[in-house]
Tab-separated table of C-alpha atoms in Angstrom:
chain	number	residue	atom	x	y	z
A	219	MET	CA	-0.481	-0.228	0.050
A	220	LEU	CA	2.523	2.748	0.921
A	221	ILE	CA	4.711	1.334	-2.187
A	222	ALA	CA	1.727	2.210	-4.328
A	223	CYS	CA	1.667	5.717	-2.747
A	224	ARG	CA	4.326	6.749	-3.196
A	225	ASN	CA	4.949	5.632	-7.187
A	226	ILE	CA	1.855	7.715	-7.453
A	227	VAL	CA	3.265	11.090	-5.632
A	228	ILE	CA	6.902	10.015	-8.160
A	229	ILE	CA	4.359	9.898	-11.570
A	230	THR	CA	1.964	12.593	-10.572
A	231	GLY	CA	5.418	15.217	-9.969
A	232	PHE	CA	6.832	13.617	-13.350
A	233	ILE	CA	3.456	14.658	-14.996
A	234	ALA	CA	3.548	18.084	-13.649
A	235	VAL	CA	7.460	18.967	-14.494
A	236	PHE	CA	5.617	17.132	-17.806
A	237	PHE	CA	3.656	20.302	-17.866
A	238	VAL	CA	6.010	23.229	-17.096
A	239	PHE	CA	8.565	21.913	-19.569
A	240	SER	CA	5.376	21.887	-22.248
A	241	SER	CA	4.255	25.291	-21.586
A	242	SER	CA	7.742	26.688	-21.792
A	243	VAL	CA	8.119	24.700	-24.990
A	244	ILE	CA	5.276	26.376	-26.048
A	245	THR	CA	5.971	29.758	-25.308
A	246	SER	CA	9.746	29.589	-26.867
A	247	SER	CA	8.918	27.454	-29.955
A	248	GLU	CA	8.138	29.570	-33.383
A	249	HIS	CA	6.317	26.898	-35.180
A	250	LEU	CA	3.846	26.355	-31.211
A	251	VAL	CA	3.441	30.171	-31.744
A	252	LEU	CA	2.039	30.728	-35.053
A	253	GLY	CA	-0.390	28.026	-34.300
A	254	LYS	CA	1.664	25.116	-36.045
A	255	PRO	CA	2.822	22.836	-33.573
A	256	ASP	CA	6.368	20.382	-34.751
A	257	LYS	CA	4.733	17.130	-33.701
A	258	LYS	CA	7.718	15.413	-34.254
A	259	ASP	CA	9.389	17.504	-31.260
A	260	ILE	CA	6.540	16.841	-29.307
A	261	SER	CA	6.593	12.968	-29.567
A	262	LYS	CA	10.192	13.429	-28.478
A	263	ILE	CA	9.778	15.082	-25.731
A	264	LEU	CA	7.220	12.465	-24.437
A	265	LYS	CA	8.978	9.839	-25.425
A	266	LYS	CA	11.677	10.973	-23.045
A	267	LEU	CA	9.049	11.073	-19.989
A	268	ARG	CA	7.401	8.069	-20.479
A	269	GLU	CA	11.050	6.332	-20.619
A	270	LYS	CA	12.142	8.735	-17.224
A	271	ILE	CA	8.806	7.742	-15.383
A	272	ARG	CA	9.648	4.266	-16.496
A	273	ASP	CA	13.187	4.074	-15.026
A	274	ASN	CA	12.244	5.943	-11.733
A	275	LEU	CA	9.462	3.005	-10.843
A	276	ARG	CA	12.059	0.784	-11.951
A	277	ASP	CA	14.722	1.803	-9.717
A	278	ASN	CA	12.064	2.016	-6.830
A	279	ASN	CA	10.551	-1.084	-7.327
A	280	ASP	CA	14.979	-2.530	-7.539
A	281	ASP	CA	14.781	-0.743	-4.230
A	282	ASP	CA	11.425	-2.208	-2.500
A	283	ASN	CA	12.373	-5.603	-3.427
A	284	LYS	CA	16.347	-4.926	-2.163
A	285	LYS	CA	14.984	-3.829	1.580
A	286	GLU	CA	12.366	-6.715	1.247
A	287	ARG	CA	15.211	-9.082	0.629
A	288	ASP	CA	17.269	-6.747	3.278
A	289	ASN	CA	14.578	-7.876	5.651
A	290	ASP	CA	14.464	-11.597	5.178
A	291	ASP	CA	18.394	-11.892	5.228
A	292	LYS	CA	18.178	-10.006	8.843
A	293	ASP	CA	15.388	-12.569	10.186
A	294	ASP	CA	17.582	-15.799	8.584
A	295	ASP	CA	20.797	-13.578	10.698
A	296	ASP	CA	18.208	-13.070	14.159
A	297	GLU	CA	17.481	-17.042	13.399
A	298	LYS	CA	21.000	-18.026	13.553
A	299	GLN	CA	21.920	-15.862	16.067
A	300	ALA	CA	19.043	-17.116	18.416
A	301	ASN	CA	21.129	-20.442	17.565
A	302	VAL	CA	24.316	-19.315	19.180
A	303	ASN	CA	26.387	-21.475	21.390
A	304	TYR	CA	26.467	-19.542	24.505
A	305	ASN	CA	28.035	-21.351	27.227
A	306	TYR	CA	26.833	-19.252	30.628
A	307	LYS	CA	26.918	-20.665	33.606
A	308	PHE	CA	28.232	-19.824	37.448
A	309	ALA	CA	32.223	-21.299	37.098
A	310	ASP	CA	32.534	-20.734	41.033
A	311	GLU	CA	29.766	-22.729	42.253
A	312	GLY	CA	30.965	-24.793	45.072
A	313	ASP	CA	33.494	-22.666	46.336
A	314	ASN	CA	33.395	-23.095	50.481
A	315	LYS	CA	35.887	-20.395	51.829
A	316	ARG	CA	34.799	-18.499	54.398
A	317	LYS	CA	35.925	-15.123	52.425
A	318	ASN	CA	33.946	-11.599	51.645
A	319	PHE	CA	31.938	-11.458	48.353
A	320	ASN	CA	29.057	-9.854	47.013
A	321	PHE	CA	26.471	-10.092	44.470
A	322	VAL	CA	24.099	-8.262	42.612
A	323	ALA	CA	20.273	-8.996	41.938
A	324	SER	CA	17.357	-7.931	39.546
A	325	GLY	CA	15.033	-8.978	36.843
A	326	ASP	CA	12.231	-7.347	34.334
A	327	PHE	CA	15.645	-6.684	31.977
A	328	GLY	CA	14.497	-6.501	27.984
A	329	CYS	CA	17.585	-5.014	25.080
A	330	SER	CA	17.087	-1.139	25.859
A	331	LYS	CA	19.622	1.180	26.449
A	332	ASN	CA	18.315	1.171	30.456
A	333	ALA	CA	19.204	-2.235	30.815
A	334	LYS	CA	22.562	-1.669	28.858
A	335	ASN	CA	22.980	1.079	31.689
A	336	THR	CA	21.830	-1.370	34.169
A	337	ILE	CA	24.302	-4.217	33.814
A	338	SER	CA	27.226	-1.579	33.128
A	339	ASN	CA	26.648	-0.441	36.837
A	340	MET	CA	26.632	-4.090	37.580
A	341	GLN	CA	29.999	-4.255	36.534
A	342	ASP	CA	31.549	-1.441	38.807
A	343	LYS	CA	30.506	-3.530	41.789
A	344	LYS	CA	32.557	-5.984	40.639
A	345	PRO	CA	29.916	-9.146	41.715
A	346	GLU	CA	31.164	-12.748	42.176
A	347	LEU	CA	27.442	-14.462	41.333
A	348	VAL	CA	24.719	-12.082	39.552
A	349	LEU	CA	21.302	-13.486	40.104
A	350	PRO	CA	19.038	-12.465	36.904
A	351	LEU	CA	15.013	-12.474	38.875
A	352	GLY	CA	13.190	-13.178	35.656
A	353	ASP	CA	11.464	-11.665	31.770
A	354	LEU	CA	15.768	-11.511	30.797
A	355	SER	CA	14.303	-10.857	26.884
A	356	TYR	CA	10.882	-9.455	25.855
A	357	ASP	CA	12.414	-10.455	22.247
A	358	LYS	CA	11.069	-13.583	20.152
A	359	THR	CA	14.684	-14.689	21.364
A	360	ALA	CA	16.778	-14.550	23.828
A	361	THR	CA	19.906	-13.752	21.922
A	362	CYS	CA	20.164	-9.923	22.644
A	363	TRP	CA	20.084	-10.314	26.406
A	364	LEU	CA	22.486	-12.782	25.976
A	365	ASP	CA	24.914	-10.324	24.462
A	366	LEU	CA	24.171	-7.601	26.967
A	367	ILE	CA	24.904	-9.727	30.118
A	368	SER	CA	27.615	-11.554	28.310
A	369	PRO	CA	30.666	-9.167	30.286
A	370	PHE	CA	29.106	-12.055	33.343
A	371	ASN	CA	28.844	-14.943	31.032
A	372	ASP	CA	31.033	-17.344	34.115
A	373	LYS	CA	28.941	-15.780	36.857
A	374	LEU	CA	25.241	-16.081	35.747
A	375	LYS	CA	22.301	-18.132	38.179
A	376	VAL	CA	19.272	-17.313	36.371
A	377	THR	CA	15.846	-17.233	37.251
A	378	LEU	CA	13.139	-17.461	34.512
A	379	GLY	CA	9.762	-15.437	33.940
A	380	HIS	CA	7.026	-15.479	32.103
A	381	HIS	CA	8.038	-14.474	29.093
A	382	ASP	CA	11.319	-16.467	28.898
A	383	VAL	CA	9.137	-19.764	29.508
A	384	ASN	CA	6.183	-18.887	27.658
A	385	ASP	CA	6.934	-17.042	24.669
A	386	GLY	CA	8.089	-19.568	22.231
A	387	GLY	CA	9.784	-23.368	22.737
A	388	SER	CA	12.876	-21.985	20.907
A	389	LYS	CA	13.339	-19.038	23.568
A	390	LEU	CA	13.150	-21.247	26.274
A	391	ASN	CA	15.533	-24.194	24.544
A	392	GLN	CA	17.593	-21.269	24.353
A	393	TYR	CA	18.126	-20.879	28.076
A	394	LYS	CA	18.035	-24.804	28.599
A	395	GLU	CA	21.147	-24.730	26.197
A	396	THR	CA	23.325	-21.389	27.397
A	397	PHE	CA	22.828	-22.207	31.249
A	398	GLU	CA	22.720	-25.864	30.981
A	399	LEU	CA	19.158	-26.216	32.818
A	400	ASP	CA	17.377	-29.305	32.085
A	401	ASP	CA	12.923	-29.340	32.294
A	402	LYS	CA	12.530	-28.980	35.434
A	403	LEU	CA	13.949	-25.164	35.733
A	404	TYR	CA	14.237	-25.104	39.979
A	405	GLY	CA	17.328	-26.356	41.473
A	406	SER	CA	19.717	-25.150	44.734
A	407	PHE	CA	23.722	-24.354	44.549
A	408	ASP	CA	26.253	-23.799	47.562
A	409	TYR	CA	28.868	-20.603	47.556
A	410	ARG	CA	31.012	-19.311	50.354
A	411	HIS	CA	28.325	-20.754	53.244
A	412	VAL	CA	25.324	-19.402	51.529
A	413	HIS	CA	22.938	-21.459	50.050
A	414	PHE	CA	20.715	-20.141	47.264
A	415	ILE	CA	17.548	-21.750	45.533
A	416	THR	CA	16.069	-21.014	42.676
A	417	MET	CA	12.407	-21.314	42.261
A	418	ALA	CA	10.209	-22.160	38.898
A	419	THR	CA	7.364	-20.080	39.556
A	420	GLU	CA	5.944	-20.451	35.807
A	421	SER	CA	6.443	-24.219	36.275
A	422	ASN	CA	3.688	-26.682	38.419
A	423	PHE	CA	4.887	-25.699	42.695
A	424	ASP	CA	1.423	-27.249	44.258
A	425	LYS	CA	2.215	-29.685	47.406
A	426	ALA	CA	1.892	-32.559	45.588
A	427	SER	CA	5.123	-31.612	43.036
A	428	ASP	CA	8.337	-32.661	42.238
A	429	GLN	CA	9.508	-28.827	42.739
A	430	TYR	CA	7.558	-28.793	46.482
A	431	LYS	CA	8.864	-31.799	47.132
A	432	PHE	CA	12.320	-31.206	45.660
A	433	ILE	CA	12.470	-27.271	48.004
A	434	GLN	CA	10.885	-28.981	51.305
A	435	GLU	CA	13.765	-31.497	51.586
A	436	ASP	CA	16.795	-28.890	50.347
A	437	LEU	CA	15.655	-26.760	52.821
A	438	LYS	CA	15.886	-29.307	55.332
A	439	LYS	CA	19.323	-30.219	54.104
A	440	ALA	CA	20.681	-26.738	54.022
A	441	SER	CA	19.399	-25.392	57.653
A	442	GLU	CA	20.736	-28.787	59.106
A	443	ASN	CA	24.111	-28.258	57.399
A	444	LYS	CA	26.441	-26.185	60.195
A	445	ASP	CA	28.681	-24.902	57.311
A	446	ILE	CA	25.564	-23.103	55.595
A	447	ASP	CA	25.048	-19.482	57.337
A	448	TRP	CA	22.953	-18.411	54.880
A	449	ILE	CA	19.814	-19.202	53.106
A	450	ILE	CA	18.714	-16.820	49.872
A	451	VAL	CA	15.579	-17.917	47.415
A	452	THR	CA	14.984	-16.651	44.054
A	453	SER	CA	11.231	-16.644	42.787
A	454	TYR	CA	9.886	-14.586	39.649
A	455	GLY	CA	6.611	-14.439	41.635
A	456	PRO	CA	6.366	-12.180	43.871
A	457	PHE	CA	4.489	-13.626	47.582
A	458	TYR	CA	4.016	-10.106	48.292
A	459	THR	CA	4.004	-6.887	46.873
A	460	SER	CA	2.038	-3.569	46.996
A	461	PRO	CA	-0.488	-3.084	45.190
A	462	SER	CA	1.130	-3.034	41.457
A	463	ALA	CA	0.609	-4.423	38.382
A	464	HIS	CA	0.944	-7.591	39.405
A	465	ARG	CA	-0.952	-8.973	42.789
A	466	ALA	CA	0.939	-11.081	44.918
A	467	GLU	CA	0.474	-14.902	44.463
A	468	LYS	CA	-1.513	-16.219	47.032
A	469	GLU	CA	-0.912	-20.125	46.715
A	470	LEU	CA	2.894	-19.635	46.119
A	471	ARG	CA	3.318	-17.753	49.666
A	472	ASP	CA	0.806	-20.099	51.367
A	473	LEU	CA	2.577	-22.792	50.497
A	474	TYR	CA	6.114	-21.995	51.058
A	475	HIS	CA	7.125	-19.374	53.167
A	476	PRO	CA	5.720	-21.410	56.212
A	477	LEU	CA	8.063	-23.552	54.992
A	478	PHE	CA	10.631	-20.355	54.778
A	479	GLU	CA	10.153	-20.054	58.333
A	480	LYS	CA	10.392	-23.164	58.976
A	481	TYR	CA	13.822	-23.961	58.063
A	482	GLY	CA	15.501	-20.309	58.321
A	483	VAL	CA	15.422	-18.749	54.728
A	484	ASP	CA	16.630	-15.103	55.142
A	485	MET	CA	15.922	-13.557	52.137
A	486	VAL	CA	14.267	-13.800	49.159
A	487	LEU	CA	14.380	-12.163	45.723
A	488	GLN	CA	11.727	-11.526	43.056
A	489	ALA	CA	10.616	-9.625	40.299
A	490	HIS	CA	7.629	-9.385	38.013
A	491	ASN	CA	6.302	-6.272	39.344
A	492	HIS	CA	8.949	-3.191	37.415
A	493	ASN	CA	9.725	-1.278	40.370
A	494	TYR	CA	11.378	-1.792	44.117
A	495	GLN	CA	9.807	-2.993	46.602
A	496	ARG	CA	11.746	-4.590	50.531
A	497	THR	CA	9.582	-5.447	53.104
A	498	TYR	CA	10.642	-5.517	57.245
A	499	PRO	CA	11.644	-9.345	58.578
A	500	LEU	CA	8.173	-11.780	57.910
A	501	THR	CA	6.469	-14.438	59.376
A	502	PHE	CA	3.746	-15.442	58.553
A	503	ASN	CA	-0.066	-14.943	59.331
A	504	PRO	CA	-2.088	-18.529	58.958
A	505	ASN	CA	-5.444	-16.803	59.799
A	506	GLU	CA	-4.696	-13.850	56.782
A	507	SER	CA	-1.789	-14.651	54.754
A	508	SER	CA	-1.913	-11.411	53.005
A	509	LYS	CA	-1.321	-9.820	56.063
A	510	PRO	CA	2.017	-11.146	57.736
A	511	THR	CA	3.408	-10.018	60.677
A	512	VAL	CA	5.945	-7.698	60.863
A	513	THR	CA	8.852	-8.717	63.461
A	514	ASN	CA	11.083	-5.865	63.349
A	515	GLY	CA	9.721	-2.707	62.453
A	516	PHE	CA	12.987	-0.810	61.647
A	517	THR	CA	14.054	0.370	58.006
A	518	THR	CA	17.817	-1.376	58.855
A	519	GLY	CA	18.886	-3.538	61.162
A	520	TYR	CA	18.002	-7.047	61.337
A	521	ASN	CA	18.656	-10.117	63.495
A	522	SER	CA	18.056	-13.190	61.809
A	523	HIS	CA	17.670	-15.637	64.550
A	524	THR	CA	14.864	-13.332	66.095
A	525	ASP	CA	13.873	-11.451	63.399
A	526	GLY	CA	11.459	-13.312	60.076
A	527	THR	CA	12.362	-13.203	56.211
A	528	VAL	CA	12.939	-10.472	54.369
A	529	PHE	CA	10.915	-10.330	51.058
A	530	ALA	CA	12.619	-7.969	48.568
A	531	ILE	CA	10.984	-6.723	44.465
A	532	VAL	CA	13.902	-5.695	42.662
A	533	GLY	CA	12.082	-5.287	39.036
A	534	THR	CA	14.123	-2.602	38.269
A	535	GLY	CA	16.569	-4.235	35.437
A	536	GLY	CA	15.565	-1.679	32.186
A	537	GLU	CA	11.634	-2.795	31.103
A	538	SER	CA	9.273	-0.058	31.095
A	539	PHE	CA	7.632	0.747	34.832
A	540	TYR	CA	5.056	0.071	36.891
A	541	THR	CA	3.245	2.525	38.980
A	542	LEU	CA	2.542	1.823	43.243
A	543	GLU	CA	-0.911	2.700	44.050
A	544	GLY	CA	-0.742	1.857	47.571
A	545	ARG	CA	1.462	1.050	49.841
A	546	GLU	CA	1.544	-2.393	52.576
A	547	PRO	CA	2.409	-2.090	55.727
A	548	TYR	CA	4.461	-4.549	55.905
A	549	MET	CA	6.849	-2.581	53.010
A	550	ALA	CA	10.302	-0.870	54.976
A	551	THR	CA	10.780	0.825	51.479
A	552	GLN	CA	9.869	0.982	47.855
A	553	PHE	CA	9.895	2.959	44.745
A	554	GLY	CA	9.186	3.392	41.194
A	555	GLY	CA	10.810	5.389	38.262
A	556	LYS	CA	14.172	4.069	38.915
A	557	PHE	CA	16.392	1.368	37.105
A	558	GLY	CA	19.614	-0.472	39.239
A	559	PHE	CA	20.032	-3.490	40.730
A	560	LEU	CA	20.721	-4.542	44.453
A	561	ASN	CA	24.007	-5.407	45.944
A	562	ILE	CA	24.422	-8.047	48.486
A	563	GLU	CA	27.609	-8.329	50.484
A	564	ILE	CA	28.583	-11.351	52.469
A	565	SER	CA	30.889	-10.033	55.215
A	566	ASN	CA	32.371	-12.474	57.780
A	567	GLY	CA	33.890	-11.612	61.204
A	568	ASN	CA	33.803	-13.834	64.523
A	569	PRO	CA	31.477	-14.906	65.695
A	570	HIS	CA	29.391	-12.759	63.234
A	571	THR	CA	28.526	-12.930	59.246
A	572	LYS	CA	26.727	-10.144	58.092
A	573	LEU	CA	24.203	-9.610	55.031
A	574	THR	CA	24.775	-5.678	53.785
A	575	GLY	CA	22.275	-5.624	50.856
A	576	THR	CA	22.338	-2.078	48.814
A	577	PHE	CA	20.025	-0.489	46.302
A	578	TYR	CA	21.827	1.528	43.864
A	579	ASP	CA	20.387	3.930	40.806
A	580	ASN	CA	21.494	3.656	37.256
A	581	LYS	CA	21.462	7.405	37.275
A	582	GLY	CA	24.858	8.453	39.009
A	583	SER	CA	25.094	5.273	41.132
A	584	ASP	CA	22.787	6.483	43.371
A	585	VAL	CA	21.844	4.953	46.628
A	586	THR	CA	18.390	4.777	47.103
A	587	ASP	CA	18.284	1.341	49.775
A	588	HIS	CA	19.977	0.406	52.519
A	589	PHE	CA	19.453	-2.923	55.656
A	590	THR	CA	21.660	-5.142	57.447
A	591	ILE	CA	21.047	-8.256	58.646
A	592	GLU	CA	23.353	-9.985	61.520
A	593	LYS	CA	23.245	-13.643	63.069
A	594	GLU	CA	25.915	-16.081	64.690
A	595	ILE	CA	27.922	-17.905	62.271
A	596	LYS	CA	27.287	-21.950	62.833
A	597	ASN	CA	30.446	-23.395	62.532
A	598	ASN	CA	33.942	-20.921	62.609
A	599	ASN	CA	36.436	-23.003	61.999
A	600	GLY	CA	39.202	-20.731	62.454
A	601	GLU	CA	38.675	-20.007	57.821
A	602	GLU	CA	39.677	-16.691	56.535
């Protein structure tokens, strides 16, 4: 349709030129002034104009065909890129040295300039581990996002979200191959006396599911392991949230928060809502789970032995913004309109270990949230 309209405009332009040119010929030609036009000369002019119009139409059709071929080639290139053999994983998994380290977390990235800025600012913190929290790519493939995150190719443990799992089998397979994931998409790993659990909230997680059984048994083992000081869970779906684009997932909360409380989960990192929210330490309320019990009302400075679990939504990787339409009383802090990431430092003293969380805004890496959780080391054998 656009091509046809453009051709009509071109033809109209040539006709206008023809009339102007014809008028000039008429006024300047002695034969025409006398009322005796030279038909031979006019025929030549018309012939040249017809040839010019035909040549221009052919050139424009060639340009359009070239653009179509280029677009087809681009689609082919995208398809080829989708099959690039990336090999991203966490190379230092299983390291059990008692050394200070930091990791970063954020979700809802996309492939915009904002996402690039988030990843660039993450690099400035030199993290040893990077936890993307789901909805990594909003494109038809994961290729662009994988290219963006490539500086961390050996430091990644991903949690998959709605767009990663439900936007087509080829895209999901790309993640599986890249991160060596099996079909269950959930799992756990240890690093420096911290036990991490990755949930798959886009998969079946009810009480009869393999995922529930795995997490229940995994948490029990981690809680009994004297070499594990911290337990941190990543989940795309939010357990608790202030009013925003997506509600909290009640079934998820009702099933798993009691488990987290029983086995001493320190922190849950989530995404899905494109903003930042962090709760006070919470314990589960069996009478009305949407109204958890706040065990420490300070905005920072918690003790993990006496307080509950801290839940944080970090949907600030770079994809749009979701407004916050209110604030739940269990939220210690929340804000929208800021892209960035949560940096978490694990530091070890004697006899205490401390988790320090800091949210860095991409605009000048401003600090917009800061909190600490402290606890006693379970088994300090003089390691440094």
